[in-house]
mmCIF file with all atom_site columns, C-alpha atoms in Angstrom:
data_model
loop_
_atom_site.group_PDB
_atom_site.id
_atom_site.type_symbol
_atom_site.label_atom_id
_atom_site.label_alt_id
_atom_site.label_comp_id
_atom_site.label_asym_id
_atom_site.label_entity_id
_atom_site.label_seq_id
_atom_site.pdbx_PDB_ins_code
_atom_site.Cartn_x
_atom_site.Cartn_y
_atom_site.Cartn_z
_atom_site.occupancy
_atom_site.B_iso_or_equiv
_atom_site.pdbx_formal_charge
_atom_site.auth_seq_id
_atom_site.auth_comp_id
_atom_site.auth_asym_id
_atom_site.auth_atom_id
_atom_site.pdbx_PDB_model_num
ATOM 1   C CA . MET A 1 1   ? -16.972 13.475  -6.555  1.00 0.00 ? 657 MET A CA 1
ATOM 2   C CA . GLU A 1 2   ? -16.489 15.056  -9.877  1.00 0.00 ? 658 GLU A CA 1
ATOM 3   C CA . ASN A 1 3   ? -15.930 12.750  -13.028 1.00 0.00 ? 659 ASN A CA 1
ATOM 4   C CA . THR A 1 4   ? -15.619 9.936   -11.132 1.00 0.00 ? 660 THR A CA 1
ATOM 5   C CA . ASP A 1 5   ? -18.339 7.515   -12.760 1.00 0.00 ? 661 ASP A CA 1
ATOM 6   C CA . ARG A 1 6   ? -16.557 7.750   -16.108 1.00 0.00 ? 662 ARG A CA 1
ATOM 7   C CA . ILE A 1 7   ? -12.688 6.752   -14.729 1.00 0.00 ? 663 ILE A CA 1
ATOM 8   C CA . MET A 1 8   ? -14.346 4.365   -12.289 1.00 0.00 ? 664 MET A CA 1
ATOM 9   C CA . ASN A 1 9   ? -16.239 3.121   -14.983 1.00 0.00 ? 665 ASN A CA 1
ATOM 10  C CA . GLN A 1 10  ? -12.946 2.350   -17.732 1.00 0.00 ? 666 GLN A CA 1
ATOM 11  C CA . LYS A 1 11  ? -10.962 -1.107  -16.927 1.00 0.00 ? 667 LYS A CA 1
ATOM 12  C CA . SER A 1 12  ? -8.157  0.874   -19.252 1.00 0.00 ? 668 SER A CA 1
ATOM 13  C CA . THR A 1 13  ? -5.135  2.241   -17.156 1.00 0.00 ? 669 THR A CA 1
ATOM 14  C CA . ALA A 1 14  ? -6.129  6.028   -15.836 1.00 0.00 ? 670 ALA A CA 1
ATOM 15  C CA . ARG A 1 15  ? -2.996  8.244   -16.000 1.00 0.00 ? 671 ARG A CA 1
ATOM 16  C CA . ILE A 1 16  ? -2.684  10.249  -12.735 1.00 0.00 ? 672 ILE A CA 1
ATOM 17  C CA . ASN A 1 17  ? -1.008  13.848  -12.090 1.00 0.00 ? 673 ASN A CA 1
ATOM 18  C CA . ALA A 1 18  ? -0.813  15.796  -8.665  1.00 0.00 ? 674 ALA A CA 1
ATOM 19  C CA . SER A 1 19  ? -3.769  18.095  -10.453 1.00 0.00 ? 675 SER A CA 1
ATOM 20  C CA . SER A 1 20  ? -6.328  15.552  -10.833 1.00 0.00 ? 676 SER A CA 1
ATOM 21  C CA . LYS A 1 21  ? -8.041  15.679  -7.548  1.00 0.00 ? 677 LYS A CA 1
ATOM 22  C CA . HIS A 1 22  ? -11.287 13.433  -8.971  1.00 0.00 ? 678 HIS A CA 1
ATOM 23  C CA . VAL A 1 23  ? -8.515  10.487  -10.545 1.00 0.00 ? 679 VAL A CA 1
ATOM 24  C CA . ILE A 1 24  ? -7.756  10.484  -6.364  1.00 0.00 ? 680 ILE A CA 1
ATOM 25  C CA . GLU A 1 25  ? -11.147 10.667  -5.618  1.00 0.00 ? 681 GLU A CA 1
ATOM 26  C CA . ALA A 1 26  ? -12.021 7.992   -7.966  1.00 0.00 ? 682 ALA A CA 1
ATOM 27  C CA . ALA A 1 27  ? -9.196  5.425   -6.509  1.00 0.00 ? 683 ALA A CA 1
ATOM 28  C CA . GLY A 1 28  ? -11.621 6.205   -2.855  1.00 0.00 ? 684 GLY A CA 1
ATOM 29  C CA . ASN A 1 29  ? -14.729 5.363   -4.400  1.00 0.00 ? 685 ASN A CA 1
ATOM 30  C CA . ALA A 1 30  ? -13.327 2.089   -5.347  1.00 0.00 ? 686 ALA A CA 1
ATOM 31  C CA . ILE A 1 31  ? -11.972 1.330   -2.107  1.00 0.00 ? 687 ILE A CA 1
ATOM 32  C CA . LEU A 1 32  ? -14.880 2.275   -0.499  1.00 0.00 ? 688 LEU A CA 1
ATOM 33  C CA . TYR A 1 33  ? -17.136 0.131   -2.182  1.00 0.00 ? 689 TYR A CA 1
ATOM 34  C CA . GLY A 1 34  ? -14.982 -2.964  -1.845  1.00 0.00 ? 690 GLY A CA 1
ATOM 35  C CA . GLY A 1 35  ? -12.794 -2.507  -4.893  1.00 0.00 ? 691 GLY A CA 1
ATOM 36  C CA . ILE A 1 36  ? -9.572  -3.688  -5.815  1.00 0.00 ? 692 ILE A CA 1
ATOM 37  C CA . ILE A 1 37  ? -7.174  -0.539  -7.152  1.00 0.00 ? 693 ILE A CA 1
ATOM 38  C CA . VAL A 1 38  ? -3.735  -0.857  -8.191  1.00 0.00 ? 694 VAL A CA 1
ATOM 39  C CA . TYR A 1 39  ? -1.951  1.994   -7.188  1.00 0.00 ? 695 TYR A CA 1
ATOM 40  C CA . PRO A 1 40  ? 1.483   4.289   -7.438  1.00 0.00 ? 696 PRO A CA 1
ATOM 41  C CA . THR A 1 41  ? 3.975   3.720   -5.094  1.00 0.00 ? 697 THR A CA 1
ATOM 42  C CA . ASP A 1 42  ? 7.503   5.145   -4.664  1.00 0.00 ? 698 ASP A CA 1
ATOM 43  C CA . THR A 1 43  ? 8.745   1.749   -5.190  1.00 0.00 ? 699 THR A CA 1
ATOM 44  C CA . LEU A 1 44  ? 6.696   -1.131  -7.227  1.00 0.00 ? 700 LEU A CA 1
ATOM 45  C CA . TYR A 1 45  ? 3.188   -0.986  -8.697  1.00 0.00 ? 701 TYR A CA 1
ATOM 46  C CA . GLY A 1 46  ? 0.368   -2.622  -5.539  1.00 0.00 ? 702 GLY A CA 1
ATOM 47  C CA . PHE A 1 47  ? -2.580  -3.702  -5.302  1.00 0.00 ? 703 PHE A CA 1
ATOM 48  C CA . GLY A 1 48  ? -4.730  -2.208  -2.968  1.00 0.00 ? 704 GLY A CA 1
ATOM 49  C CA . VAL A 1 49  ? -8.016  -2.704  -0.812  1.00 0.00 ? 705 VAL A CA 1
ATOM 50  C CA . ASP A 1 50  ? -9.611  -0.672  2.347   1.00 0.00 ? 706 ASP A CA 1
ATOM 51  C CA . ALA A 1 51  ? -7.810  -2.477  5.031   1.00 0.00 ? 707 ALA A CA 1
ATOM 52  C CA . THR A 1 52  ? -10.608 -2.115  7.496   1.00 0.00 ? 708 THR A CA 1
ATOM 53  C CA . ASN A 1 53  ? -12.809 -4.340  4.894   1.00 0.00 ? 709 ASN A CA 1
ATOM 54  C CA . THR A 1 54  ? -12.483 -8.324  5.463   1.00 0.00 ? 710 THR A CA 1
ATOM 55  C CA . ASP A 1 55  ? -14.103 -9.011  2.544   1.00 0.00 ? 711 ASP A CA 1
ATOM 56  C CA . ALA A 1 56  ? -12.229 -6.824  0.728   1.00 0.00 ? 712 ALA A CA 1
ATOM 57  C CA . ILE A 1 57  ? -9.320  -8.240  1.884   1.00 0.00 ? 713 ILE A CA 1
ATOM 58  C CA . HIS A 1 58  ? -10.704 -11.712 1.068   1.00 0.00 ? 714 HIS A CA 1
ATOM 59  C CA . LYS A 1 59  ? -11.327 -11.165 -2.504  1.00 0.00 ? 715 LYS A CA 1
ATOM 60  C CA . LEU A 1 60  ? -8.247  -9.711  -2.661  1.00 0.00 ? 716 LEU A CA 1
ATOM 61  C CA . ASN A 1 61  ? -6.149  -12.569 -1.324  1.00 0.00 ? 717 ASN A CA 1
ATOM 62  C CA . ARG A 1 62  ? -8.242  -14.906 -3.819  1.00 0.00 ? 718 ARG A CA 1
ATOM 63  C CA . LEU A 1 63  ? -6.970  -12.973 -7.002  1.00 0.00 ? 719 LEU A CA 1
ATOM 64  C CA . LYS A 1 64  ? -3.107  -13.237 -5.481  1.00 0.00 ? 720 LYS A CA 1
ATOM 65  C CA . GLY A 1 65  ? -3.688  -17.079 -4.726  1.00 0.00 ? 721 GLY A CA 1
ATOM 66  C CA . ARG A 1 66  ? -2.622  -16.784 -1.123  1.00 0.00 ? 722 ARG A CA 1
ATOM 67  C CA . ILE A 1 67  ? -3.143  -15.958 2.795   1.00 0.00 ? 723 ILE A CA 1
ATOM 68  C CA . GLN A 1 68  ? -0.708  -14.076 4.620   1.00 0.00 ? 724 GLN A CA 1
ATOM 69  C CA . PRO A 1 69  ? 0.282   -11.105 6.410   1.00 0.00 ? 725 PRO A CA 1
ATOM 70  C CA . LEU A 1 70  ? -0.195  -8.213  4.642   1.00 0.00 ? 726 LEU A CA 1
ATOM 71  C CA . SER A 1 71  ? 1.196   -4.200  5.137   1.00 0.00 ? 727 SER A CA 1
ATOM 72  C CA . ILE A 1 72  ? -0.678  -0.602  5.623   1.00 0.00 ? 728 ILE A CA 1
ATOM 73  C CA . VAL A 1 73  ? -0.337  2.408   3.845   1.00 0.00 ? 729 VAL A CA 1
ATOM 74  C CA . LEU A 1 74  ? -0.379  5.452   6.366   1.00 0.00 ? 730 LEU A CA 1
ATOM 75  C CA . GLU A 1 75  ? -0.418  9.216   5.573   1.00 0.00 ? 731 GLU A CA 1
ATOM 76  C CA . SER A 1 76  ? 2.356   10.016  8.313   1.00 0.00 ? 732 SER A CA 1
ATOM 77  C CA . VAL A 1 77  ? 4.406   8.795   11.617  1.00 0.00 ? 733 VAL A CA 1
ATOM 78  C CA . GLU A 1 78  ? 1.852   10.253  13.333  1.00 0.00 ? 734 GLU A CA 1
ATOM 79  C CA . HIS A 1 79  ? -0.816  7.371   12.310  1.00 0.00 ? 735 HIS A CA 1
ATOM 80  C CA . LEU A 1 80  ? 1.672   5.041   13.659  1.00 0.00 ? 736 LEU A CA 1
ATOM 81  C CA . HIS A 1 81  ? 0.485   4.817   17.131  1.00 0.00 ? 737 HIS A CA 1
ATOM 82  C CA . ASP A 1 82  ? -2.798  4.189   16.146  1.00 0.00 ? 738 ASP A CA 1
ATOM 83  C CA . PHE A 1 83  ? -2.144  0.788   14.746  1.00 0.00 ? 739 PHE A CA 1
ATOM 84  C CA . ALA A 1 84  ? 1.518   0.160   16.214  1.00 0.00 ? 740 ALA A CA 1
ATOM 85  C CA . GLU A 1 85  ? 3.540   -0.229  19.566  1.00 0.00 ? 741 GLU A CA 1
ATOM 86  C CA . PHE A 1 86  ? 6.828   1.917   19.659  1.00 0.00 ? 742 PHE A CA 1
ATOM 87  C CA . ASN A 1 87  ? 9.185   3.910   22.192  1.00 0.00 ? 743 ASN A CA 1
ATOM 88  C CA . ASP A 1 88  ? 10.488  7.625   21.328  1.00 0.00 ? 744 ASP A CA 1
ATOM 89  C CA . GLU A 1 89  ? 13.727  5.936   19.684  1.00 0.00 ? 745 GLU A CA 1
ATOM 90  C CA . ILE A 1 90  ? 12.229  3.798   16.894  1.00 0.00 ? 746 ILE A CA 1
ATOM 91  C CA . GLU A 1 91  ? 10.120  6.555   16.878  1.00 0.00 ? 747 GLU A CA 1
ATOM 92  C CA . THR A 1 92  ? 12.753  8.956   15.810  1.00 0.00 ? 748 THR A CA 1
ATOM 93  C CA . GLN A 1 93  ? 13.941  5.883   13.420  1.00 0.00 ? 749 GLN A CA 1
ATOM 94  C CA . MET A 1 94  ? 10.110  5.952   11.711  1.00 0.00 ? 750 MET A CA 1
ATOM 95  C CA . ASN A 1 95  ? 10.682  9.730   11.107  1.00 0.00 ? 751 ASN A CA 1
ATOM 96  C CA . GLU A 1 96  ? 14.498  9.125   9.628   1.00 0.00 ? 752 GLU A CA 1
ATOM 97  C CA . LEU A 1 97  ? 12.820  6.487   7.570   1.00 0.00 ? 753 LEU A CA 1
ATOM 98  C CA . PHE A 1 98  ? 9.473   7.487   6.423   1.00 0.00 ? 754 PHE A CA 1
ATOM 99  C CA . PRO A 1 99  ? 8.346   8.764   3.908   1.00 0.00 ? 755 PRO A CA 1
ATOM 100 C CA . GLY A 1 100 ? 10.368  6.490   1.386   1.00 0.00 ? 756 GLY A CA 1
ATOM 101 C CA . CYS A 1 101 ? 10.834  3.388   -0.254  1.00 0.00 ? 757 CYS A CA 1
ATOM 102 C CA . TYR A 1 102 ? 10.645  1.055   3.503   1.00 0.00 ? 758 TYR A CA 1
ATOM 103 C CA . THR A 1 103 ? 7.472   -1.227  5.160   1.00 0.00 ? 759 THR A CA 1
ATOM 104 C CA . ALA A 1 104 ? 8.380   -1.472  9.178   1.00 0.00 ? 760 ALA A CA 1
ATOM 105 C CA . LEU A 1 105 ? 7.674   -4.355  10.768  1.00 0.00 ? 761 LEU A CA 1
ATOM 106 C CA . LEU A 1 106 ? 6.648   -3.144  14.277  1.00 0.00 ? 762 LEU A CA 1
ATOM 107 C CA . PRO A 1 107 ? 4.652   -5.191  17.681  1.00 0.00 ? 763 PRO A CA 1
ATOM 108 C CA . ALA A 1 108 ? 0.473   -4.385  16.216  1.00 0.00 ? 764 ALA A CA 1
ATOM 109 C CA . LYS A 1 109 ? -1.571  -2.326  18.684  1.00 0.00 ? 765 LYS A CA 1
ATOM 110 C CA . GLU A 1 110 ? -5.197  -3.979  19.020  1.00 0.00 ? 766 GLU A CA 1
ATOM 111 C CA . SER A 1 111 ? -7.111  -1.833  16.360  1.00 0.00 ? 767 SER A CA 1
ATOM 112 C CA . ASP A 1 112 ? -9.926  -1.291  13.715  1.00 0.00 ? 768 ASP A CA 1
ATOM 113 C CA . LEU A 1 113 ? -8.083  -3.352  10.723  1.00 0.00 ? 769 LEU A CA 1
ATOM 114 C CA . SER A 1 114 ? -9.608  -6.325  9.826   1.00 0.00 ? 770 SER A CA 1
ATOM 115 C CA . PRO A 1 115 ? -8.002  -9.828  10.898  1.00 0.00 ? 771 PRO A CA 1
ATOM 116 C CA . PHE A 1 116 ? -6.851  -11.052 8.020   1.00 0.00 ? 772 PHE A CA 1
ATOM 117 C CA . VAL A 1 117 ? -4.371  -7.692  7.706   1.00 0.00 ? 773 VAL A CA 1
ATOM 118 C CA . GLN A 1 118 ? -1.967  -9.613  10.271  1.00 0.00 ? 774 GLN A CA 1
ATOM 119 C CA . ASN A 1 119 ? -3.654  -12.933 10.008  1.00 0.00 ? 775 ASN A CA 1
ATOM 120 C CA . GLY A 1 120 ? -2.409  -14.468 13.388  1.00 0.00 ? 776 GLY A CA 1
ATOM 121 C CA . SER A 1 121 ? 1.011   -11.936 13.220  1.00 0.00 ? 777 SER A CA 1
ATOM 122 C CA . PRO A 1 122 ? 1.281   -10.122 16.101  1.00 0.00 ? 778 PRO A CA 1
ATOM 123 C CA . LYS A 1 123 ? 3.195   -7.431  13.901  1.00 0.00 ? 779 LYS A CA 1
ATOM 124 C CA . ILE A 1 124 ? 1.707   -5.152  11.946  1.00 0.00 ? 780 ILE A CA 1
ATOM 125 C CA . GLY A 1 125 ? 3.659   -3.606  8.365   1.00 0.00 ? 781 GLY A CA 1
ATOM 126 C CA . VAL A 1 126 ? 3.498   -0.358  7.903   1.00 0.00 ? 782 VAL A CA 1
ATOM 127 C CA . ARG A 1 127 ? 4.423   1.682   4.930   1.00 0.00 ? 783 ARG A CA 1
ATOM 128 C CA . ILE A 1 128 ? 4.478   5.495   4.108   1.00 0.00 ? 784 ILE A CA 1
ATOM 129 C CA . PRO A 1 129 ? 6.029   5.538   0.979   1.00 0.00 ? 785 PRO A CA 1
ATOM 130 C CA . ASP A 1 130 ? 7.364   9.346   -1.122  1.00 0.00 ? 786 ASP A CA 1
ATOM 131 C CA . HIS A 1 131 ? 4.999   9.047   -3.497  1.00 0.00 ? 787 HIS A CA 1
ATOM 132 C CA . PHE A 1 132 ? 1.769   11.638  -3.556  1.00 0.00 ? 788 PHE A CA 1
ATOM 133 C CA . PHE A 1 133 ? -1.093  9.268   -4.100  1.00 0.00 ? 789 PHE A CA 1
ATOM 134 C CA . PRO A 1 134 ? -1.030  6.341   -1.715  1.00 0.00 ? 790 PRO A CA 1
ATOM 135 C CA . VAL A 1 135 ? -0.898  9.460   0.617   1.00 0.00 ? 791 VAL A CA 1
ATOM 136 C CA . LYS A 1 136 ? -3.285  11.869  -0.276  1.00 0.00 ? 792 LYS A CA 1
ATOM 137 C CA . LEU A 1 137 ? -5.808  8.661   -1.353  1.00 0.00 ? 793 LEU A CA 1
ATOM 138 C CA . VAL A 1 138 ? -5.346  7.434   2.861   1.00 0.00 ? 794 VAL A CA 1
ATOM 139 C CA . LYS A 1 139 ? -5.518  10.795  3.839   1.00 0.00 ? 795 LYS A CA 1
ATOM 140 C CA . LEU A 1 140 ? -8.919  11.152  1.575   1.00 0.00 ? 796 LEU A CA 1
ATOM 141 C CA . LEU A 1 141 ? -10.382 7.858   3.169   1.00 0.00 ? 797 LEU A CA 1
ATOM 142 C CA . GLY A 1 142 ? -9.447  8.527   6.548   1.00 0.00 ? 798 GLY A CA 1
ATOM 143 C CA . LYS A 1 143 ? -7.798  5.331   7.085   1.00 0.00 ? 799 LYS A CA 1
ATOM 144 C CA . PRO A 1 144 ? -5.153  2.576   5.808   1.00 0.00 ? 800 PRO A CA 1
ATOM 145 C CA . ILE A 1 145 ? -5.222  0.971   2.565   1.00 0.00 ? 801 ILE A CA 1
ATOM 146 C CA . ILE A 1 146 ? -3.549  -2.152  1.911   1.00 0.00 ? 802 ILE A CA 1
ATOM 147 C CA . THR A 1 147 ? -0.647  -2.617  -0.054  1.00 0.00 ? 803 THR A CA 1
ATOM 148 C CA . THR A 1 148 ? 1.092   -5.556  -1.314  1.00 0.00 ? 804 THR A CA 1
ATOM 149 C CA . SER A 1 149 ? 2.516   -6.794  -4.690  1.00 0.00 ? 805 SER A CA 1
ATOM 150 C CA . ILE A 1 150 ? 0.865   -7.242  -8.109  1.00 0.00 ? 806 ILE A CA 1
ATOM 151 C CA . ASN A 1 151 ? 1.361   -10.626 -8.539  1.00 0.00 ? 807 ASN A CA 1
ATOM 152 C CA . ARG A 1 152 ? 0.171   -14.280 -8.044  1.00 0.00 ? 808 ARG A CA 1
ATOM 153 C CA . HIS A 1 153 ? 1.454   -16.606 -5.703  1.00 0.00 ? 809 HIS A CA 1
ATOM 154 C CA . GLY A 1 154 ? 4.940   -17.860 -6.953  1.00 0.00 ? 810 GLY A CA 1
ATOM 155 C CA . ASN A 1 155 ? 5.321   -15.750 -9.581  1.00 0.00 ? 811 ASN A CA 1
ATOM 156 C CA . ASP A 1 156 ? 7.490   -11.909 -9.739  1.00 0.00 ? 812 ASP A CA 1
ATOM 157 C CA . PRO A 1 157 ? 6.092   -8.951  -8.530  1.00 0.00 ? 813 PRO A CA 1
ATOM 158 C CA . LEU A 1 158 ? 4.503   -6.942  -12.403 1.00 0.00 ? 814 LEU A CA 1
ATOM 159 C CA . ASN A 1 159 ? 5.782   -3.208  -12.173 1.00 0.00 ? 815 ASN A CA 1
ATOM 160 C CA . ASP A 1 160 ? 4.547   -2.935  -15.914 1.00 0.00 ? 816 ASP A CA 1
ATOM 161 C CA . VAL A 1 161 ? 1.013   -1.434  -16.439 1.00 0.00 ? 817 VAL A CA 1
ATOM 162 C CA . THR A 1 162 ? 0.982   -2.965  -19.752 1.00 0.00 ? 818 THR A CA 1
ATOM 163 C CA . GLN A 1 163 ? 1.211   -6.058  -18.333 1.00 0.00 ? 819 GLN A CA 1
ATOM 164 C CA . VAL A 1 164 ? -0.830  -6.036  -15.482 1.00 0.00 ? 820 VAL A CA 1
ATOM 165 C CA . GLU A 1 165 ? -3.734  -4.819  -17.348 1.00 0.00 ? 821 GLU A CA 1
ATOM 166 C CA . ILE A 1 166 ? -2.845  -8.223  -19.411 1.00 0.00 ? 822 ILE A CA 1
ATOM 167 C CA . ASP A 1 167 ? -2.742  -10.513 -16.590 1.00 0.00 ? 823 ASP A CA 1
ATOM 168 C CA . PHE A 1 168 ? -5.572  -8.757  -14.282 1.00 0.00 ? 824 PHE A CA 1
ATOM 169 C CA . PRO A 1 169 ? -7.834  -7.181  -16.815 1.00 0.00 ? 825 PRO A CA 1
ATOM 170 C CA . ASN A 1 170 ? -10.931 -6.457  -14.208 1.00 0.00 ? 826 ASN A CA 1
ATOM 171 C CA . VAL A 1 171 ? -8.931  -4.359  -12.032 1.00 0.00 ? 827 VAL A CA 1
ATOM 172 C CA . ASP A 1 172 ? -9.003  -0.826  -11.841 1.00 0.00 ? 828 ASP A CA 1
ATOM 173 C CA . ILE A 1 173 ? -5.683  0.855   -12.866 1.00 0.00 ? 829 ILE A CA 1
ATOM 174 C CA . PHE A 1 174 ? -3.829  4.305   -12.205 1.00 0.00 ? 830 PHE A CA 1
ATOM 175 C CA . GLU A 1 175 ? -1.055  4.739   -13.949 1.00 0.00 ? 831 GLU A CA 1
ATOM 176 C CA . ASP A 1 176 ? 1.793   7.129   -12.835 1.00 0.00 ? 832 ASP A CA 1
ATOM 177 C CA . SER A 1 177 ? 3.695   7.903   -16.399 1.00 0.00 ? 833 SER A CA 1
ATOM 178 C CA . ASN A 1 178 ? 6.767   8.637   -14.190 1.00 0.00 ? 834 ASN A CA 1
ATOM 179 C CA . HIS A 1 179 ? 6.898   5.279   -12.350 1.00 0.00 ? 835 HIS A CA 1
ATOM 180 C CA . SER A 1 180 ? 10.419  3.776   -12.571 1.00 0.00 ? 836 SER A CA 1
ATOM 181 C CA . PRO A 1 181 ? 12.009  0.005   -12.402 1.00 0.00 ? 837 PRO A CA 1
ATOM 182 C CA . SER A 1 182 ? 12.305  -1.172  -8.803  1.00 0.00 ? 838 SER A CA 1
ATOM 183 C CA . LYS A 1 183 ? 13.205  -3.522  -5.930  1.00 0.00 ? 839 LYS A CA 1
ATOM 184 C CA . GLY A 1 184 ? 10.307  -2.947  -3.659  1.00 0.00 ? 840 GLY A CA 1
ATOM 185 C CA . SER A 1 185 ? 11.010  -1.996  -0.618  1.00 0.00 ? 841 SER A CA 1
ATOM 186 C CA . THR A 1 186 ? 13.473  -2.314  1.901   1.00 0.00 ? 842 THR A CA 1
ATOM 187 C CA . ILE A 1 187 ? 11.776  -4.577  5.024   1.00 0.00 ? 843 ILE A CA 1
ATOM 188 C CA . ILE A 1 188 ? 12.999  -3.941  8.266   1.00 0.00 ? 844 ILE A CA 1
ATOM 189 C CA . ASP A 1 189 ? 11.683  -5.956  11.170  1.00 0.00 ? 845 ASP A CA 1
ATOM 190 C CA . PHE A 1 190 ? 11.980  -3.424  14.729  1.00 0.00 ? 846 PHE A CA 1
ATOM 191 C CA . SER A 1 191 ? 10.624  -5.662  16.565  1.00 0.00 ? 847 SER A CA 1
ATOM 192 C CA . SER A 1 192 ? 14.190  -6.922  17.037  1.00 0.00 ? 848 SER A CA 1
ATOM 193 C CA . SER A 1 193 ? 17.283  -5.989  18.633  1.00 0.00 ? 849 SER A CA 1
ATOM 194 C CA . PRO A 1 194 ? 18.871  -4.732  16.743  1.00 0.00 ? 850 PRO A CA 1
ATOM 195 C CA . PRO A 1 195 ? 16.192  -4.232  14.153  1.00 0.00 ? 851 PRO A CA 1
ATOM 196 C CA . ILE A 1 196 ? 16.566  -7.197  11.522  1.00 0.00 ? 852 ILE A CA 1
ATOM 197 C CA . ILE A 1 197 ? 17.075  -6.443  7.799   1.00 0.00 ? 853 ILE A CA 1
ATOM 198 C CA . VAL A 1 198 ? 13.892  -8.627  6.616   1.00 0.00 ? 854 VAL A CA 1
ATOM 199 C CA . ARG A 1 199 ? 14.448  -7.648  2.593   1.00 0.00 ? 855 ARG A CA 1
ATOM 200 C CA . ASP A 1 200 ? 16.848  -5.980  0.839   1.00 0.00 ? 856 ASP A CA 1
ATOM 201 C CA . GLY A 1 201 ? 14.758  -3.455  -1.591  1.00 0.00 ? 857 GLY A CA 1
ATOM 202 C CA . ASP A 1 202 ? 15.522  0.252   -2.701  1.00 0.00 ? 858 ASP A CA 1
ATOM 203 C CA . GLY A 1 203 ? 15.939  1.814   0.317   1.00 0.00 ? 859 GLY A CA 1
ATOM 204 C CA . PRO A 1 204 ? 19.755  1.980   2.085   1.00 0.00 ? 860 PRO A CA 1
ATOM 205 C CA . TYR A 1 205 ? 19.828  0.873   6.244   1.00 0.00 ? 861 TYR A CA 1
ATOM 206 C CA . PRO A 1 206 ? 20.960  1.570   8.102   1.00 0.00 ? 862 PRO A CA 1
ATOM 207 C CA . LEU A 1 207 ? 21.109  5.129   7.153   1.00 0.00 ? 863 LEU A CA 1
#
């Protein structure tokens, strides 16, 4: 993968843009080798690791100082069928929400995800962000990545890469220079009828 060694060896931020394919590849290499990255979404920056790699998830949980269910990033609603159970009505809503600043909680289907993604929960949290970086990254990898806020347990999420670099100096950071302030994604539990808003975020619901 061209130019990846130079970027992987940097501990400073790597600015990204839509034409920087080598930067996406560098992030993919970090993920495949069990690393933790910081990456932009359409809401807050997130920590990411391979969602099928239990060791990487343990490393992430130690970094954050807590263990709880985690959400995953997928590239499209079509791929939701590999990880969650839902009917045609819910699928229509998924197509309305995604890509967008939402997290959908759905009944989980057996899959090759690490058991520490759900961590005992019968639900799986899913995001399809309206941002090229995580979507292209997941497409490149051919599997989901974890998405979780950048903070240690009990602290507010960080959305400023300068502070992220200070607090987490050994994590590869992929920066979007156009990133905006955010409240985070709106979390909606679609395992209930009607769906329940778990957390108000950037996305309005109902639409």
